[in-house]
Short mmCIF file of C-alpha atoms in Angstrom, two decimals:
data_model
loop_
_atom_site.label_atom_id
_atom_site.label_comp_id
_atom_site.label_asym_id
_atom_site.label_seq_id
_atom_site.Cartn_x
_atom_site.Cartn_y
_atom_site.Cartn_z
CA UNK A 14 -3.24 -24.74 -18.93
CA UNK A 15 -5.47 -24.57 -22.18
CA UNK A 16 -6.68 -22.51 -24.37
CA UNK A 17 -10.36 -22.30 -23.94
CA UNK A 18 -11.57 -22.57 -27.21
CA UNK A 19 -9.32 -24.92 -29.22
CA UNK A 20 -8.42 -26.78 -25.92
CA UNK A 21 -4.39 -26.19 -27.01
CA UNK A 22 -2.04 -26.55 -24.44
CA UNK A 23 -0.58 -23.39 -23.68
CA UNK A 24 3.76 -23.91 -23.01
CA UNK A 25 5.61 -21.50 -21.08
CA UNK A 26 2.80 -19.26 -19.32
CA UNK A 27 3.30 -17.43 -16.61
CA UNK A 28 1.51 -18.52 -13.10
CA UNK A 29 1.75 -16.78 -9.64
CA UNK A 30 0.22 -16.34 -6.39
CA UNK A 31 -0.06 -12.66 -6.57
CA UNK A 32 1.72 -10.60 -4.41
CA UNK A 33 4.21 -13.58 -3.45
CA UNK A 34 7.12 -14.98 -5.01
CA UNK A 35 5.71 -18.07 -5.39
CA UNK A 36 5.30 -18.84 -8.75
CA UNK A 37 6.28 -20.76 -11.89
CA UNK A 38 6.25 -21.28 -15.99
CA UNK A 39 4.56 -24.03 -17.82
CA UNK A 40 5.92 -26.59 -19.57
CA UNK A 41 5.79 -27.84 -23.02
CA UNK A 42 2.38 -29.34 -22.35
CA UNK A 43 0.91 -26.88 -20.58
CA UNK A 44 1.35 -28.50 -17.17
CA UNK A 45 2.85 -26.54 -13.95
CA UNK A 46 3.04 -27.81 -10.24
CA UNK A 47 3.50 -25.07 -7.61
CA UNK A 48 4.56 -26.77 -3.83
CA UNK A 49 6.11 -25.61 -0.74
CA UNK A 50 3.32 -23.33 -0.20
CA UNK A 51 1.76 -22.71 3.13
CA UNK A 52 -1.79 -22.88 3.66
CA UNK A 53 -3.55 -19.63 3.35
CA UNK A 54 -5.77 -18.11 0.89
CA UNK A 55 -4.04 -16.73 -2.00
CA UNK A 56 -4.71 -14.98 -5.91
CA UNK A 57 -3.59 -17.36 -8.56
CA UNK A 58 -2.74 -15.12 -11.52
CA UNK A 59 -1.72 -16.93 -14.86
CA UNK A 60 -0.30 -14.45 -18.07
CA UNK A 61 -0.06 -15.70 -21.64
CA UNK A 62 0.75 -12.97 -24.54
CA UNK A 63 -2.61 -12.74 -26.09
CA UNK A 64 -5.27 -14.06 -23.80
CA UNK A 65 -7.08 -11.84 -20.97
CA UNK A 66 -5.10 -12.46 -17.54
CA UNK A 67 -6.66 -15.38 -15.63
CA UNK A 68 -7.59 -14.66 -11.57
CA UNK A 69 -8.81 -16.86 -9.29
CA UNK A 70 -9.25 -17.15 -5.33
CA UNK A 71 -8.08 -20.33 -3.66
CA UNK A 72 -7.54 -21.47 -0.54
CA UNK A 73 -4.28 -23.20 -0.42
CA UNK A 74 -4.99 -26.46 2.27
CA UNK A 75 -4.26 -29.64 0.83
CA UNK A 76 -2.90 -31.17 -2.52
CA UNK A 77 -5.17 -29.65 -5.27
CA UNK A 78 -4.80 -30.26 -9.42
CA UNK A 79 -6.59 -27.29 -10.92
CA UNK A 80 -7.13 -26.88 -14.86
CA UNK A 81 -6.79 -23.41 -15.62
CA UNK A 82 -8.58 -22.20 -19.48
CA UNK A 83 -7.67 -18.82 -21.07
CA UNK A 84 -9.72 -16.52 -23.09
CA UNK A 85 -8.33 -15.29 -26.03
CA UNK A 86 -7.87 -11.36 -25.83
CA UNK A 87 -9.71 -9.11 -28.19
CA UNK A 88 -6.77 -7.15 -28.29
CA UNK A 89 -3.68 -9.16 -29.34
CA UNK A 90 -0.78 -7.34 -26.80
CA UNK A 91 1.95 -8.27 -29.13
CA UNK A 92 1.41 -6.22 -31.43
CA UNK A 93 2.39 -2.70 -31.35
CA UNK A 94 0.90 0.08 -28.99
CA UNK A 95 -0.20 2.96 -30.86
CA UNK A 96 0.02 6.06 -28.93
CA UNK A 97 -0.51 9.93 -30.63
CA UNK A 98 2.13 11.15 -28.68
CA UNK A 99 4.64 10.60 -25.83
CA UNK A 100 4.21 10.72 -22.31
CA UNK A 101 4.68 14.66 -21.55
CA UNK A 102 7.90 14.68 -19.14
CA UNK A 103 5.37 16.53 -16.30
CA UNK A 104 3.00 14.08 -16.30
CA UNK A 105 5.46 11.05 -16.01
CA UNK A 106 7.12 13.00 -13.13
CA UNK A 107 3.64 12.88 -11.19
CA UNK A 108 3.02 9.43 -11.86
CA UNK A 109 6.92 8.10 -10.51
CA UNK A 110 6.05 10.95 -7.16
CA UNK A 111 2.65 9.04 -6.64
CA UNK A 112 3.22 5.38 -7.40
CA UNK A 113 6.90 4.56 -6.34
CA UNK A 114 7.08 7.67 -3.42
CA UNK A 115 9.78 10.00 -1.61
CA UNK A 116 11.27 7.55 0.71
CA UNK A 117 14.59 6.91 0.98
CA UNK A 118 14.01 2.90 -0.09
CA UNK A 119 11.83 4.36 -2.85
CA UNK A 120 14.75 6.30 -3.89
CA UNK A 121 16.71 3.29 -4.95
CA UNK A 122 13.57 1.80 -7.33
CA UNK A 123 13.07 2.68 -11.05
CA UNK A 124 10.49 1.64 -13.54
CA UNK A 125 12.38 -1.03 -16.22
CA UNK A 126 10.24 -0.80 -19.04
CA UNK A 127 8.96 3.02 -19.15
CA UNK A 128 7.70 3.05 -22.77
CA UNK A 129 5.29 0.82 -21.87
CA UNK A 130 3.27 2.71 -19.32
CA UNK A 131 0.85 5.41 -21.12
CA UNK A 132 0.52 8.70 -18.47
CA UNK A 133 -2.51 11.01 -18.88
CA UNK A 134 -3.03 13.98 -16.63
CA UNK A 135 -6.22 15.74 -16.67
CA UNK A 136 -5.71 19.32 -15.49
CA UNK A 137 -9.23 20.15 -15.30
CA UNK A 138 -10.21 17.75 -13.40
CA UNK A 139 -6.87 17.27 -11.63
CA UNK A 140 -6.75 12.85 -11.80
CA UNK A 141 -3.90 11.50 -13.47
CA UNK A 142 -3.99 8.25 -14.93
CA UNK A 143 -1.34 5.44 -15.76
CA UNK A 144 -2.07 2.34 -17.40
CA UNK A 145 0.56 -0.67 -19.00
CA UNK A 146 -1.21 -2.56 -21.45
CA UNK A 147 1.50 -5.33 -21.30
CA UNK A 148 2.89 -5.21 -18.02
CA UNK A 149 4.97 -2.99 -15.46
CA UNK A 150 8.22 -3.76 -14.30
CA UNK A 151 10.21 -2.46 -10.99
CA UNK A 152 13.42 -3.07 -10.23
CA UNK A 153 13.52 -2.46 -6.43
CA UNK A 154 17.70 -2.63 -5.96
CA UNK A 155 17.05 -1.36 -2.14
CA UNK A 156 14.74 -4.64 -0.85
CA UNK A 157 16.28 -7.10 -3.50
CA UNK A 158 13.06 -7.75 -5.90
CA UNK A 159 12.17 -7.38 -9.34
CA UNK A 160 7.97 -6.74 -9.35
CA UNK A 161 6.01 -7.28 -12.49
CA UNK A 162 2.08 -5.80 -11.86
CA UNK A 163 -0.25 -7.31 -14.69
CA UNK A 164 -3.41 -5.34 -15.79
CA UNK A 165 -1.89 -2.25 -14.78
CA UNK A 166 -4.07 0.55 -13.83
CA UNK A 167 -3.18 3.45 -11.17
CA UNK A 168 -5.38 6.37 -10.86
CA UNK A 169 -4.86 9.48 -8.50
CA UNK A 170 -7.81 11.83 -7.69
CA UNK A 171 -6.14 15.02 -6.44
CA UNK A 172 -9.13 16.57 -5.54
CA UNK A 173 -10.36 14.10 -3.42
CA UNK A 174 -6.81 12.83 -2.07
CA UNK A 175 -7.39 9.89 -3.26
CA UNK A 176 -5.74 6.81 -5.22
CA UNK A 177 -6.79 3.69 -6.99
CA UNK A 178 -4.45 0.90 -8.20
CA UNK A 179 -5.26 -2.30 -10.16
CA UNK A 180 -2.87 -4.59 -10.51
CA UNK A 181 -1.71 -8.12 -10.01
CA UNK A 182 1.92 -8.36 -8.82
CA UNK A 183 4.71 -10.85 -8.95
CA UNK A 184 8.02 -10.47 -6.97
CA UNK A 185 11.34 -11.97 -7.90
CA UNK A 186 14.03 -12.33 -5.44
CA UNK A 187 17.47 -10.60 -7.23
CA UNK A 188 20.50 -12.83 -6.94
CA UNK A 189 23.67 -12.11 -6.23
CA UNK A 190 27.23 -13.31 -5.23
CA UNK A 191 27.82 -10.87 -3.30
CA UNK A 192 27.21 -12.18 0.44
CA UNK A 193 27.02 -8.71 1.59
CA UNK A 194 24.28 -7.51 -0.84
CA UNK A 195 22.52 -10.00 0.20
CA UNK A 196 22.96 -8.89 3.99
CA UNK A 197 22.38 -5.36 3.17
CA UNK A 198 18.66 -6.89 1.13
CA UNK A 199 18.33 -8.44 4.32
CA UNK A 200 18.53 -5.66 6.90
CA UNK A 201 16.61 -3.66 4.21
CA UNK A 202 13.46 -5.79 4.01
CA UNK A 203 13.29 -5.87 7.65
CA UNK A 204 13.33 -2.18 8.32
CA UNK A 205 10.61 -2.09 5.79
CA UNK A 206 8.65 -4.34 7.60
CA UNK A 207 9.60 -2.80 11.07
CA UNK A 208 5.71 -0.78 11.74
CA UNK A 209 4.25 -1.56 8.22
CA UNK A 210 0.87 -1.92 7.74
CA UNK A 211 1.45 -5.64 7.63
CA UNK A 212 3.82 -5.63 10.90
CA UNK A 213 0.31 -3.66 12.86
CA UNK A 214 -1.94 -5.89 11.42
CA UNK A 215 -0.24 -8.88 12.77
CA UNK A 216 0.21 -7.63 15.81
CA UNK A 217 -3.48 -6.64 16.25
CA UNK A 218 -4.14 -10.59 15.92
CA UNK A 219 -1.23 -11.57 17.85
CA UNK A 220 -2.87 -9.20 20.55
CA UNK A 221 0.95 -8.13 21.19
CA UNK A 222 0.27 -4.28 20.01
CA UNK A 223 2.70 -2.35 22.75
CA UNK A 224 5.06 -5.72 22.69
CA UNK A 225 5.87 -4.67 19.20
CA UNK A 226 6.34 -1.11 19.75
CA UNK A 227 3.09 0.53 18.58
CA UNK A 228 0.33 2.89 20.40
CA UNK A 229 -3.06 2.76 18.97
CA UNK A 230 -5.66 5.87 19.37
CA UNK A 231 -9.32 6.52 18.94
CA UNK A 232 -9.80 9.46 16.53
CA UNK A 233 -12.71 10.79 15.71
CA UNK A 234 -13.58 12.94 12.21
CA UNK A 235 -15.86 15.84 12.31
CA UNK A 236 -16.55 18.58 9.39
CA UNK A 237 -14.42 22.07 9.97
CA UNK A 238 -16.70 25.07 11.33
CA UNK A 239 -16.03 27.70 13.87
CA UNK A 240 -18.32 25.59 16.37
CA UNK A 241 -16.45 22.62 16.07
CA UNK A 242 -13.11 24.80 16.70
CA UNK A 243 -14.23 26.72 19.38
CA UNK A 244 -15.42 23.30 21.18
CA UNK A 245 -12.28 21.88 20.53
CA UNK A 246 -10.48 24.29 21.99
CA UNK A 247 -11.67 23.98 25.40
CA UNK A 248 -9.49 22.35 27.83
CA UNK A 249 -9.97 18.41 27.56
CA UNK A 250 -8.11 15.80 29.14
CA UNK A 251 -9.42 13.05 27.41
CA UNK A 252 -7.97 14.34 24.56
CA UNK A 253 -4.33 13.62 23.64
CA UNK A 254 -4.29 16.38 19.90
CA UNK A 255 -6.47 17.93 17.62
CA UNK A 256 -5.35 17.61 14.02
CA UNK A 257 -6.33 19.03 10.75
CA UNK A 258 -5.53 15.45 8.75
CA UNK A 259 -7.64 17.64 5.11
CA UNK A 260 -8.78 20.69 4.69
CA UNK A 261 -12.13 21.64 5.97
CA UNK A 262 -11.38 18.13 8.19
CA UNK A 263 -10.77 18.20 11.95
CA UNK A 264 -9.78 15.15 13.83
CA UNK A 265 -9.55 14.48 17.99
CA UNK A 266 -6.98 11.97 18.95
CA UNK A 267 -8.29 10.58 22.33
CA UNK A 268 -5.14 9.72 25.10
CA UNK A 269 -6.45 6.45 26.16
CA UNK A 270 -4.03 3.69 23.91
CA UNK A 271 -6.11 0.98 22.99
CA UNK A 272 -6.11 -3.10 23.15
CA UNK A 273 -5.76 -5.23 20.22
CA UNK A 274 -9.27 -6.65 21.76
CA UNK A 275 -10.64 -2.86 21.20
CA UNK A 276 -10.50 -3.09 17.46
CA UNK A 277 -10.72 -7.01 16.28
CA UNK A 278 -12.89 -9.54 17.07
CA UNK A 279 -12.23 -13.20 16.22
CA UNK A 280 -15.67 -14.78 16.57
CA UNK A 281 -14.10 -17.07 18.58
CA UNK A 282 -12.03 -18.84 15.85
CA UNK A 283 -8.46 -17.38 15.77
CA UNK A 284 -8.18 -17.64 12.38
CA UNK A 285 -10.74 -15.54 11.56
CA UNK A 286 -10.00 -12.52 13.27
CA UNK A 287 -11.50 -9.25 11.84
CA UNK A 288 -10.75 -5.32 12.32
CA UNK A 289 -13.56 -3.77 14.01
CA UNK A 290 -13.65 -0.30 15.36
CA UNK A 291 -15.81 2.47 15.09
CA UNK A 292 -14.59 5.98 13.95
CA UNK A 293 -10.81 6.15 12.71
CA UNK A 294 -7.37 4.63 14.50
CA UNK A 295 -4.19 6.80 14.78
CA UNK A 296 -1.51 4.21 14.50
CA UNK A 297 2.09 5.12 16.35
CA UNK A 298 5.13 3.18 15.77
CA UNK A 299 7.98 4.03 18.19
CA UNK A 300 10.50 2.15 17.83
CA UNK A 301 12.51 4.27 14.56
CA UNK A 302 12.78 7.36 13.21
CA UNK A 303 10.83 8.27 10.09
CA UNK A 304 11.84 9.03 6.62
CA UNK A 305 13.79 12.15 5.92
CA UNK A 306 11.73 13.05 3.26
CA UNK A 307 8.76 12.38 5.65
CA UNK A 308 10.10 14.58 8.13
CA UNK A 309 10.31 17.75 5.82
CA UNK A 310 7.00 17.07 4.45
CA UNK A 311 5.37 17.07 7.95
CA UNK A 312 7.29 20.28 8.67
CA UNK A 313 6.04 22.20 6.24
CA UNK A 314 2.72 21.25 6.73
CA UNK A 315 2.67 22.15 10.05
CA UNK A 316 4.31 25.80 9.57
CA UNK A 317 1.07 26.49 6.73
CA UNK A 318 -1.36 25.29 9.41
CA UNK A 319 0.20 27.84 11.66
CA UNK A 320 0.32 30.79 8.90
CA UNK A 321 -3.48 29.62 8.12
CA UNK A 322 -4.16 30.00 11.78
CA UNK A 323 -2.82 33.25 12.17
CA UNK A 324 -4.44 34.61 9.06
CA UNK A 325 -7.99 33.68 10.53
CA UNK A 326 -8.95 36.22 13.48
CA UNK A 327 -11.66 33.95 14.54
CA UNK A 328 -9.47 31.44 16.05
CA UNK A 329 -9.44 31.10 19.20
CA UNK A 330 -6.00 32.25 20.76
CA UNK A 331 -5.49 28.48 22.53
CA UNK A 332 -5.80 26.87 19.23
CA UNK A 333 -2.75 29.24 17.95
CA UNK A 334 -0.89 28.29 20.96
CA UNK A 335 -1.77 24.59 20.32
CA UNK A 336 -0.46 24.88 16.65
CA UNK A 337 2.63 26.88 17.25
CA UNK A 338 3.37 24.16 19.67
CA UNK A 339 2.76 21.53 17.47
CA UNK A 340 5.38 23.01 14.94
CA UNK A 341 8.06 22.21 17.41
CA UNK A 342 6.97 18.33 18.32
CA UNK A 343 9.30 15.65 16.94
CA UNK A 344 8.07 14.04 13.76
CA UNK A 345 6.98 10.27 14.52
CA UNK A 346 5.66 7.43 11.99
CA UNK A 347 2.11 8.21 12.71
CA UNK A 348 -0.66 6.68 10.32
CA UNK A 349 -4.27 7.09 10.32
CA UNK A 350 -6.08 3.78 9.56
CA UNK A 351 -9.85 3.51 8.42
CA UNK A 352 -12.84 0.70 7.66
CA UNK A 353 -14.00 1.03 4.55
CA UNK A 354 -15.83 -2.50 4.29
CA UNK A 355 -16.76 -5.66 6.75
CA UNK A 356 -14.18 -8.02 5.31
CA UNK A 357 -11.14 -6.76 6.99
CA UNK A 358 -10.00 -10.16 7.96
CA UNK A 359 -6.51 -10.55 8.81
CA UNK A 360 -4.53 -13.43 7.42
CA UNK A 361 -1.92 -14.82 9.90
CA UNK A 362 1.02 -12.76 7.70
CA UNK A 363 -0.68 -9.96 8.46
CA UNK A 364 -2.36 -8.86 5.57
CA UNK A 365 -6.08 -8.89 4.65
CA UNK A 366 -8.26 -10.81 2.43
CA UNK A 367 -9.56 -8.01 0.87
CA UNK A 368 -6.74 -5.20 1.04
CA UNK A 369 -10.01 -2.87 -0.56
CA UNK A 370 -11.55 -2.47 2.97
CA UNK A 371 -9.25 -0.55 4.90
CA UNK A 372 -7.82 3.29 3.65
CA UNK A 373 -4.00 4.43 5.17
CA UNK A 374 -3.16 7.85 5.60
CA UNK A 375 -0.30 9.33 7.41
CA UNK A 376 3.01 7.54 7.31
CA UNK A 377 2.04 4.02 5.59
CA UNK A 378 0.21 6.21 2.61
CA UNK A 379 3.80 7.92 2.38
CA UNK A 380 5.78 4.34 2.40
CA UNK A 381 5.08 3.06 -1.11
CA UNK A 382 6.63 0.54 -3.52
CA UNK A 383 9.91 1.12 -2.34
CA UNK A 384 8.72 -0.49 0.92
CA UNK A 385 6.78 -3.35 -0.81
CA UNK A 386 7.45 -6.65 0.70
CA UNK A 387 5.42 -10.09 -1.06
CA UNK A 388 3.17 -11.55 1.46
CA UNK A 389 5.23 -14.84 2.13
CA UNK A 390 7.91 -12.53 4.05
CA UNK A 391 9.01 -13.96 6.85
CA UNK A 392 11.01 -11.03 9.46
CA UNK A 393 13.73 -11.73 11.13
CA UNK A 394 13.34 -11.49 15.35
CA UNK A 395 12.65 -7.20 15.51
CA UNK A 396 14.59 -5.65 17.81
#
């Protein structure tokens, strides 16, 4: 690794695959060797104080020596971060809600280096936005990792319910002597992984959806109006619910589960199998119980759809029933799953090539970092 102007070697950098815990420092001269790494395609992130962060796509097949140059950064992040005030208490509070979560695994994470993350809420028009010039550090003491995400940027858009985050991360297994800590890390990661986005995904190209415990749906969007109520709430046996997933958004759930075949298709290579599906996906896993926290929250918004309901006299009586039914149906790890772009291609691990072209709600936009697991995870046998 070199500078790119003077050509200096650059000792001790920082280089990663990002979102792995594969990764390394350089040495004296500059040089690093990264090995043991399956093939796949991967992010290879390299950090030096005072150049701009290096990215670069590779796919990761064969024995490969790669000569990485660094641009000096305009803005030398040693020095000192200048800031008119602190972070206003409120503010910081919204940011831990939004980017670490509620969940109990969340619970046990906390940010190591606060003073270095600037928080800006804009109450007027309601986005908040967090940025760490240097890095951001999590300590995640319920899965066992320490995650540093360079080129921090996180952005929520309240009115839209919507999120953005920029970052490149690294995860560090913890250590520790303790044989059962390391059990209980164990156990931990796996129940995170246990119906995770990553655990459908790989199912979907494994074509082993109900094998693995989940029930995939057709849903269909449509814009709120009294029309679109009324026809909804004529009897339907296709249909399995109605939901109201936004305001002013209603959403049929059809009964009919759906094959793995139904929403990829490899183009007859295996390995390049891609989501495709028209509409939206409701996503069941049942094989655990969701969060607590999860729970409650799904509670509560079902007893306000029911008060809303109520309150409107031009509902039709069924879709009260249907609601006040609804408040009294068990809570399951539900999760709505959308295309947002053709290059949902699924990696053998389960993730995607480009994690940009797919939106979560429902349950996996409730899991967060305390459920974070690097992409070179490997589960243990799911029972």
């Amino acid at each position: 690794m070199r500078d790119a102007r003077t050509q200096k070697p650059l000792a001790y950098a920082s280089v990663f695959f990002a979102n792995s815990t594969y990764g390394t420092t350089t040495d004296s001269t500059g040089h690093f060797v990264l090995d043991g790494i399956p093939d796949a395609q991967y992010e290879l992130v390299a950090s030096y104080v005072g150049y701009q962060l290096y990215k670069k796509q590779l796919e990761v097949s064969a024995a490969a020596t790669l000569t990485i140059l660094l641009q000096p950064s305009p803005t030398q992040l040693d020095e000192v971060v200048v800031r008119p005030r602190k972070n206003r208490p409120s503010d910081y509070q919204k940011f831990l809600v939004q980017f670490l979560g509620n969940s109990a695994l969340s619970r046990q994470c906390r940010i190591e280096n606060p003073e270095d993350v600037v928080v800006v809420y804009d109450e007027g028009h309601r986005e908040l936005t967090a940025v760490a010039p240097r890095n951001l550090r999590v300590l995640n003491q319920a899965l066992g990792y320490r995650i540093t995400y360079y080129n921090f940027d996180f952005k929520v858009f309240y009115r839209d319910n919507r999120c953005e985050f920029v970052g490149a991360p690294r995860f560090e297994e913890l250590n520790s002597v303790d044989a059962r800590q390391q059990q209980r890390w164990s156990e931990s990661r796996r129940q995170a992984y246990a119906g995770s986005l990553p655990h459908f995904l790989r199912s979907v190209r494994e074509n082993s959806l109900a094998e693995n415990g989940f029930l995939v749906q057709r849903m269909v969007r449509e814009l709120s109006s009294t029309e679109a109520r009324q026809r909804l709430a004529q009897p339907n046996d296709s249909l399995a619910a109605v939901l109201e997933p936004e305001p002013g958004l209603l959403a049929r759930v059809y009964s009919q589960p759906l094959q793995a075949a139904q929403v990829c298709r490899s183009e007859g290579n295996p390995a390049r199998t891609r989501l495709l599906f028209a509409n939206s996906l409701q996503v069941t896993y049942q094989r655990e119980q969701p969060d607590d926290m999860y729970v409650a929250y799904v509670t509560e918004t079902r007893s306000n759809n029911l008060k809303d309901a109520l309150a409107n006299r031009w509902l039709g009586g069924q879709t009260k029933t249907a609601l006040g039914k609804a408040l009294y149906e068990p809570v399951l790890e539900q999760s709505q799953l959308r295309l947002l772009g053709p290059d949902a291609i699924i990696l053998p691990n389960g993730y995607l090539t480009n994690p940009l072209s797919v939106k979560v709600d429902g349950y996996w936009s409730f899991e967060r970092i305390g459920e974070a697991l690097p992409l070179d995870y490997t589960p243990a046998p799911l029972k």
